[in-house]
Amino acid sequence: MHFRSVVAAGALLLSSLVCPVWAQGAAADGSPVIDIAGHKVPVVRGGLYDRFRSNPPLSVIAAEAPEIDLSWFKTLKKTKLDIGFESHSPNFYYKNSRVTAVYTADIDRLRELIPPKVLAEVQPLQVWPGRGLIAITAYSYEYCDNDGYNEVAISIVTSKLGGSNWGAFSLLAQSMDKDLSGYVLKLPVNTEVARVRGVVGYNLPKWLIPINLKDGEKSVSYEIFDAQTGKPDLVIEARKLDGLSNKEEFVTNRFTNLDQQGNLTKGHSVSRQLSHASSMDQDAVKLTLHDGSLSGFIKTLKLGRMVKYEYVPQFQGALYAPERVEAASDR
């Protein structure tokens, strides 16, 4: 099955998710329902996850999507792990795009949102008095080990785990090293397999909700719906930038959080950016906030000026399973 067929099947599956039929044991469109850590999860029939459970041979990817460059993935080794269910790390994302807007936000509010055990290890970076940073990222994973899906992340930009917090200087150092740290606040997704794997295996704040992607001539737009009402909640409209760089660039994103037992954990992902550009133009991104819960949450952050916009229409990724770390209070 070609990856475009997988995406089409995923869209069909998403249409069934607005109806709770699958929760009774079968997906409305007849898709298979599998068990992941006690959760009944519908998956794309014949998709990568249905067939290979996060460990497809690269030869299969090469046969189904010959236009994708797999050279980087050939240098990476997967390890079989128990992360609340049997999986393989890292999880591979073969063809993806994203847009990221970084805004200033109220530093006191950001500190309130980080659990004390995590705050003892990492802190929001204060770029000027009273102001920290929030990154809002919308992802489209077109072809990956757990099939295609969309995702929106709202994260606090933090100091490195075990590192010093020198505010803007730490931010500059992270940016120059292409090694960024954060605490993830919200992470809605639009497939159940992505939700369950993220919550159980990666300790991430995911929930299931429709996320519509519109790919226009001059912009991309993500429409996120409210989990309770089903009405439009947040719209992220981002300009397609000119002057794209095709120079290969690797970026590491690290996150610190707590597992379901309250233990401190760290995780990370690596992105191989194949096409990318950035801007500081305030008109490059438009956030439309409605009356939903996600928009309401964003309003509490008291967002200010956008300090950077990143447009990355082509990237590949490897997401590594989290590891427990010893908290400062236990050392």
Coordinates of C-alpha atoms in Angstrom, one line a residue:
M1 CA 0.0 0.0 0.0
H2 CA 1.5 3.4 -1.0
F3 CA 1.7 6.0 1.7
R4 CA -1.0 8.1 0.0
S5 CA -3.4 5.2 0.3
V6 CA -2.5 4.9 4.0
V7 CA -3.4 8.6 4.5
A8 CA -6.7 8.2 2.6
A9 CA -7.5 5.3 4.8
G10 CA -6.6 7.3 7.9
A11 CA -9.0 10.1 6.8
L12 CA -11.7 7.5 6.5
L13 CA -10.9 6.2 10.0
L14 CA -11.0 9.8 11.4
S15 CA -14.5 10.3 10.1
S16 CA -15.6 7.3 12.2
L17 CA -14.0 8.6 15.3
V18 CA -16.6 11.3 15.8
C19 CA -19.0 8.4 16.4
P20 CA -18.4 6.2 19.4
V21 CA -19.2 2.9 17.6
W22 CA -15.6 1.7 17.6
A23 CA -15.5 2.0 21.4
Q24 CA -18.0 -0.8 21.6
G25 CA -15.4 -3.2 20.0
A26 CA -15.4 -2.4 16.3
A27 CA -14.6 0.6 14.1
A28 CA -17.5 2.0 12.2
D29 CA -15.7 1.4 8.9
G30 CA -14.7 -2.1 9.7
S31 CA -11.1 -1.3 10.6
P32 CA -9.4 -3.8 12.9
V33 CA -9.4 -3.0 16.6
I34 CA -6.3 -4.0 18.5
D35 CA -5.3 -4.0 22.2
I36 CA -2.7 -1.5 23.4
A37 CA -2.1 -1.6 27.2
G38 CA -5.8 -2.6 27.8
H39 CA -7.2 0.0 25.4
K40 CA -9.2 -1.0 22.4
V41 CA -7.7 0.9 19.5
P42 CA -8.9 1.1 15.9
V43 CA -6.1 1.1 13.3
V44 CA -5.9 1.4 9.5
R45 CA -6.5 -2.0 7.9
G46 CA -3.3 -3.0 6.1
G47 CA -1.5 0.1 7.4
L48 CA 2.0 0.0 8.8
Y49 CA 0.8 -0.3 12.5
D50 CA -1.7 -3.0 11.6
R51 CA 1.0 -5.1 10.0
F52 CA 4.2 -4.3 11.9
R53 CA 3.4 -2.7 15.3
S54 CA 6.1 0.1 15.1
N55 CA 8.8 -2.1 13.5
P56 CA 8.3 -2.2 9.7
P57 CA 11.3 -3.3 7.7
L58 CA 12.8 -0.4 5.7
S59 CA 12.6 -2.6 2.6
V60 CA 8.8 -2.4 2.9
I61 CA 8.9 1.4 3.2
A62 CA 11.2 1.5 0.2
A63 CA 8.8 -0.6 -1.9
E64 CA 5.7 1.3 -0.9
A65 CA 7.2 4.8 -1.0
P66 CA 10.2 4.7 -3.3
E67 CA 10.4 8.5 -3.5
I68 CA 11.3 8.8 0.2
D69 CA 15.0 9.0 1.1
L70 CA 15.7 6.4 3.8
S71 CA 19.4 6.9 4.1
W72 CA 19.2 8.4 7.6
F73 CA 16.9 5.7 9.0
K74 CA 19.4 3.1 7.8
T75 CA 21.9 4.6 10.3
L76 CA 19.5 4.2 13.3
K77 CA 18.9 1.0 15.3
K78 CA 15.5 0.1 16.8
T79 CA 15.4 -1.5 20.3
K80 CA 12.5 -3.6 21.5
L81 CA 11.1 -2.2 24.8
D82 CA 8.2 -2.4 27.2
I83 CA 6.8 1.1 27.6
G84 CA 3.5 0.0 29.1
F85 CA 3.1 -2.1 25.9
E86 CA 5.6 -3.8 23.6
S87 CA 7.1 -1.3 21.2
H88 CA 10.3 -0.4 19.3
S89 CA 12.3 2.7 19.9
P90 CA 12.8 5.0 18.1
N91 CA 9.5 5.4 16.3
F92 CA 10.2 6.5 12.7
Y93 CA 8.4 9.4 10.9
Y94 CA 9.3 9.1 7.2
K95 CA 7.4 12.1 5.6
N96 CA 6.2 15.0 7.6
S97 CA 5.7 18.8 7.8
R98 CA 5.2 21.3 10.6
V99 CA 4.8 25.0 11.4
T100 CA 6.0 26.5 14.7
A101 CA 5.3 29.9 16.2
V102 CA 7.1 31.0 19.4
Y103 CA 5.5 33.7 21.5
T104 CA 6.4 35.5 24.7
A105 CA 4.1 34.5 27.7
D106 CA 3.6 35.3 31.3
I107 CA 6.5 33.7 33.2
D108 CA 4.6 33.3 36.5
R109 CA 1.8 31.5 34.7
L110 CA 4.4 29.2 33.0
R111 CA 5.9 28.3 36.4
E112 CA 2.5 27.5 37.8
L113 CA 1.8 25.0 35.0
I114 CA 5.0 22.9 35.6
P115 CA 4.6 20.3 38.3
P116 CA 7.0 21.0 41.3
K117 CA 9.0 17.8 40.8
V118 CA 9.7 18.9 37.2
L119 CA 10.2 22.5 38.1
A120 CA 13.0 21.5 40.4
E121 CA 14.9 20.1 37.4
V122 CA 14.0 22.5 34.5
Q123 CA 12.6 26.1 34.6
P124 CA 11.0 28.3 32.0
L125 CA 13.6 30.5 30.2
Q126 CA 12.9 34.2 31.1
V127 CA 13.9 36.1 28.0
W128 CA 13.1 39.5 29.6
P129 CA 11.6 40.5 32.9
G130 CA 8.3 38.7 33.5
R131 CA 8.2 37.0 30.1
G132 CA 9.0 33.4 29.1
L133 CA 8.3 31.6 25.9
I134 CA 5.6 29.3 24.5
A135 CA 6.0 27.3 21.3
I136 CA 2.8 26.3 19.4
T137 CA 3.6 23.7 16.8
A138 CA 1.2 22.0 14.3
Y139 CA 2.4 18.7 12.8
S140 CA 1.2 16.7 9.9
Y141 CA 2.7 13.2 10.0
E142 CA 1.9 11.9 6.5
Y143 CA 3.7 8.5 6.7
C144 CA 5.1 7.0 9.9
D145 CA 5.3 3.8 11.9
N146 CA 1.8 4.3 13.4
D147 CA 0.2 5.6 10.2
G148 CA -0.7 9.2 9.3
Y149 CA -2.1 11.7 11.8
N150 CA -2.1 15.4 12.8
E151 CA -1.0 16.8 16.1
V152 CA -0.8 20.2 17.8
A153 CA 1.7 20.9 20.6
I154 CA 1.8 23.7 23.1
S155 CA 5.1 23.7 25.1
I156 CA 7.0 25.8 27.5
V157 CA 10.6 26.5 26.4
T158 CA 12.7 25.5 29.4
S159 CA 16.3 25.1 30.6
K160 CA 18.1 21.9 29.9
L161 CA 17.7 19.0 32.4
G162 CA 20.6 19.3 34.8
G163 CA 21.7 22.6 33.2
S164 CA 21.8 26.2 34.3
N165 CA 19.1 28.7 33.6
W166 CA 20.6 31.9 32.1
G167 CA 17.5 33.1 30.4
A168 CA 18.1 34.5 27.0
F169 CA 21.7 33.3 27.0
S170 CA 20.5 29.7 27.5
L171 CA 18.0 30.2 24.7
L172 CA 20.7 31.4 22.4
A173 CA 22.9 28.4 23.3
Q174 CA 20.1 25.9 22.7
S175 CA 19.3 27.6 19.3
M176 CA 22.9 27.5 18.2
D177 CA 23.3 23.9 19.2
K178 CA 19.9 22.9 17.6
D179 CA 19.2 21.2 20.9
L180 CA 16.0 22.5 22.4
S181 CA 14.3 21.7 25.7
G182 CA 10.7 22.1 26.8
Y183 CA 7.8 21.0 28.9
V184 CA 4.7 19.9 26.9
L185 CA 1.4 21.3 28.2
K186 CA -1.1 20.2 25.6
L187 CA -0.9 17.7 22.7
P188 CA -4.2 16.9 21.0
V189 CA -4.1 14.3 18.1
N190 CA -6.6 13.0 15.6
T191 CA -6.1 9.2 15.8
E192 CA -6.7 6.9 18.7
V193 CA -3.5 4.9 18.1
A194 CA -1.5 8.2 18.4
R195 CA -3.4 9.1 21.6
V196 CA -3.0 5.8 23.4
R197 CA 0.7 5.3 22.5
G198 CA 1.5 8.9 23.6
V199 CA -0.3 8.8 26.9
V200 CA 0.8 5.3 28.0
G201 CA 4.2 5.0 26.4
Y202 CA 5.5 8.6 26.4
N203 CA 3.6 10.2 29.4
L204 CA 2.3 13.0 27.1
P205 CA -0.9 15.0 27.6
K206 CA -2.8 13.7 24.5
W207 CA -6.5 13.6 23.8
L208 CA -8.4 12.7 20.7
I209 CA -10.1 15.4 18.6
P210 CA -10.6 16.2 14.9
I211 CA -7.7 18.3 13.5
N212 CA -8.3 19.4 9.9
L213 CA -5.4 20.5 7.7
K214 CA -6.0 22.8 4.7
D215 CA -3.0 23.1 2.4
G216 CA -3.5 26.2 0.4
E217 CA -1.5 27.9 -2.3
K218 CA 0.0 30.5 0.1
S219 CA -0.7 29.1 3.5
V220 CA -1.4 26.1 5.6
S221 CA -4.2 26.0 8.2
Y222 CA -4.9 23.7 11.1
E223 CA -8.4 23.8 12.6
I224 CA -8.7 22.1 16.0
F225 CA -12.1 21.3 17.5
D226 CA -13.3 21.3 21.1
A227 CA -13.4 17.9 22.8
Q228 CA -16.6 18.6 24.7
T229 CA -18.7 20.6 22.2
G230 CA -17.3 19.4 18.8
K231 CA -17.2 23.0 17.7
P232 CA -14.2 24.8 16.2
D233 CA -11.8 25.8 19.0
L234 CA -8.5 27.0 17.6
V235 CA -7.3 27.8 14.1
I236 CA -3.6 28.2 13.2
E237 CA -3.0 29.8 9.8
A238 CA 0.6 30.0 8.8
R239 CA 2.2 31.4 5.7
K240 CA 4.3 29.3 3.3
L241 CA 7.6 31.1 3.2
D242 CA 9.7 31.8 0.2
G243 CA 13.5 31.2 0.1
L244 CA 13.4 27.7 1.5
S245 CA 16.7 26.1 2.4
N246 CA 17.2 22.5 1.3
K247 CA 20.4 22.1 3.4
E248 CA 20.0 19.1 5.7
E249 CA 19.6 20.2 9.3
F250 CA 19.3 18.1 12.4
V251 CA 17.3 19.4 15.4
T252 CA 16.9 17.7 18.8
N253 CA 13.8 18.4 21.0
R254 CA 14.0 17.2 24.6
F255 CA 11.1 17.0 27.1
T256 CA 11.0 16.3 30.8
N257 CA 7.8 15.1 32.5
L258 CA 6.3 12.6 35.0
D259 CA 5.2 9.1 34.3
Q260 CA 1.9 7.7 35.5
Q261 CA 3.6 6.7 38.8
G262 CA 4.9 10.2 39.4
N263 CA 8.5 9.4 38.5
L264 CA 10.6 11.9 36.7
T265 CA 11.3 11.0 33.0
K266 CA 13.1 12.4 30.1
G267 CA 12.5 11.8 26.4
H268 CA 13.6 13.3 23.1
S269 CA 13.1 13.3 19.4
V270 CA 15.5 14.1 16.5
S271 CA 14.3 15.8 13.3
R272 CA 16.1 15.7 10.0
Q273 CA 14.9 18.9 8.3
L274 CA 15.0 18.7 4.5
S275 CA 13.2 21.9 3.6
H276 CA 12.9 24.8 6.0
A277 CA 12.7 28.6 6.5
S278 CA 12.0 31.0 9.3
S279 CA 10.7 34.5 9.8
M280 CA 10.0 37.1 12.5
D281 CA 7.2 38.8 10.5
Q282 CA 4.3 39.2 12.9
D283 CA 1.8 38.6 10.0
A284 CA 3.3 35.2 9.1
V285 CA 1.0 33.4 11.6
K286 CA -2.5 34.1 12.7
L287 CA -4.1 32.4 15.7
T288 CA -7.9 32.5 15.8
L289 CA -9.2 31.7 19.3
H290 CA -12.8 30.6 19.8
D291 CA -14.7 29.6 23.0
G292 CA -13.3 26.1 23.3
S293 CA -11.2 24.7 26.1
L294 CA -7.9 24.9 24.2
S295 CA -8.4 28.5 23.2
G296 CA -9.4 29.3 26.8
F297 CA -6.2 27.8 28.1
I298 CA -4.1 29.8 25.6
K299 CA -5.7 33.0 26.8
T300 CA -4.5 32.3 30.3
L301 CA -0.9 32.3 29.0
K302 CA -1.1 36.0 28.1
L303 CA 0.7 35.6 24.8
G304 CA 2.7 38.6 23.6
R305 CA 4.9 39.2 20.6
M306 CA 5.8 36.3 18.3
V307 CA 9.6 36.1 18.4
K308 CA 10.0 33.4 15.7
Y309 CA 8.1 31.5 13.1
E310 CA 9.4 28.3 11.5
Y311 CA 8.0 26.8 8.3
V312 CA 9.3 23.2 7.7
P313 CA 7.4 21.6 4.8
Q314 CA 9.7 18.5 4.7
F315 CA 11.3 16.7 7.6
Q316 CA 11.8 13.2 9.0
G317 CA 11.8 12.2 12.6
A318 CA 12.9 9.6 15.2
L319 CA 11.0 9.7 18.6
Y320 CA 12.8 7.9 21.4
A321 CA 11.1 6.2 24.3
P322 CA 11.4 8.1 27.6
E323 CA 13.7 7.1 30.4
R324 CA 13.4 7.5 34.2
V325 CA 15.8 9.9 35.8
E326 CA 16.7 10.5 39.4
A327 CA 15.0 13.6 40.8
A328 CA 17.1 16.3 42.6
S329 CA 15.2 15.5 45.8
D330 CA 16.3 11.9 45.6
R331 CA 20.0 12.6 45.0

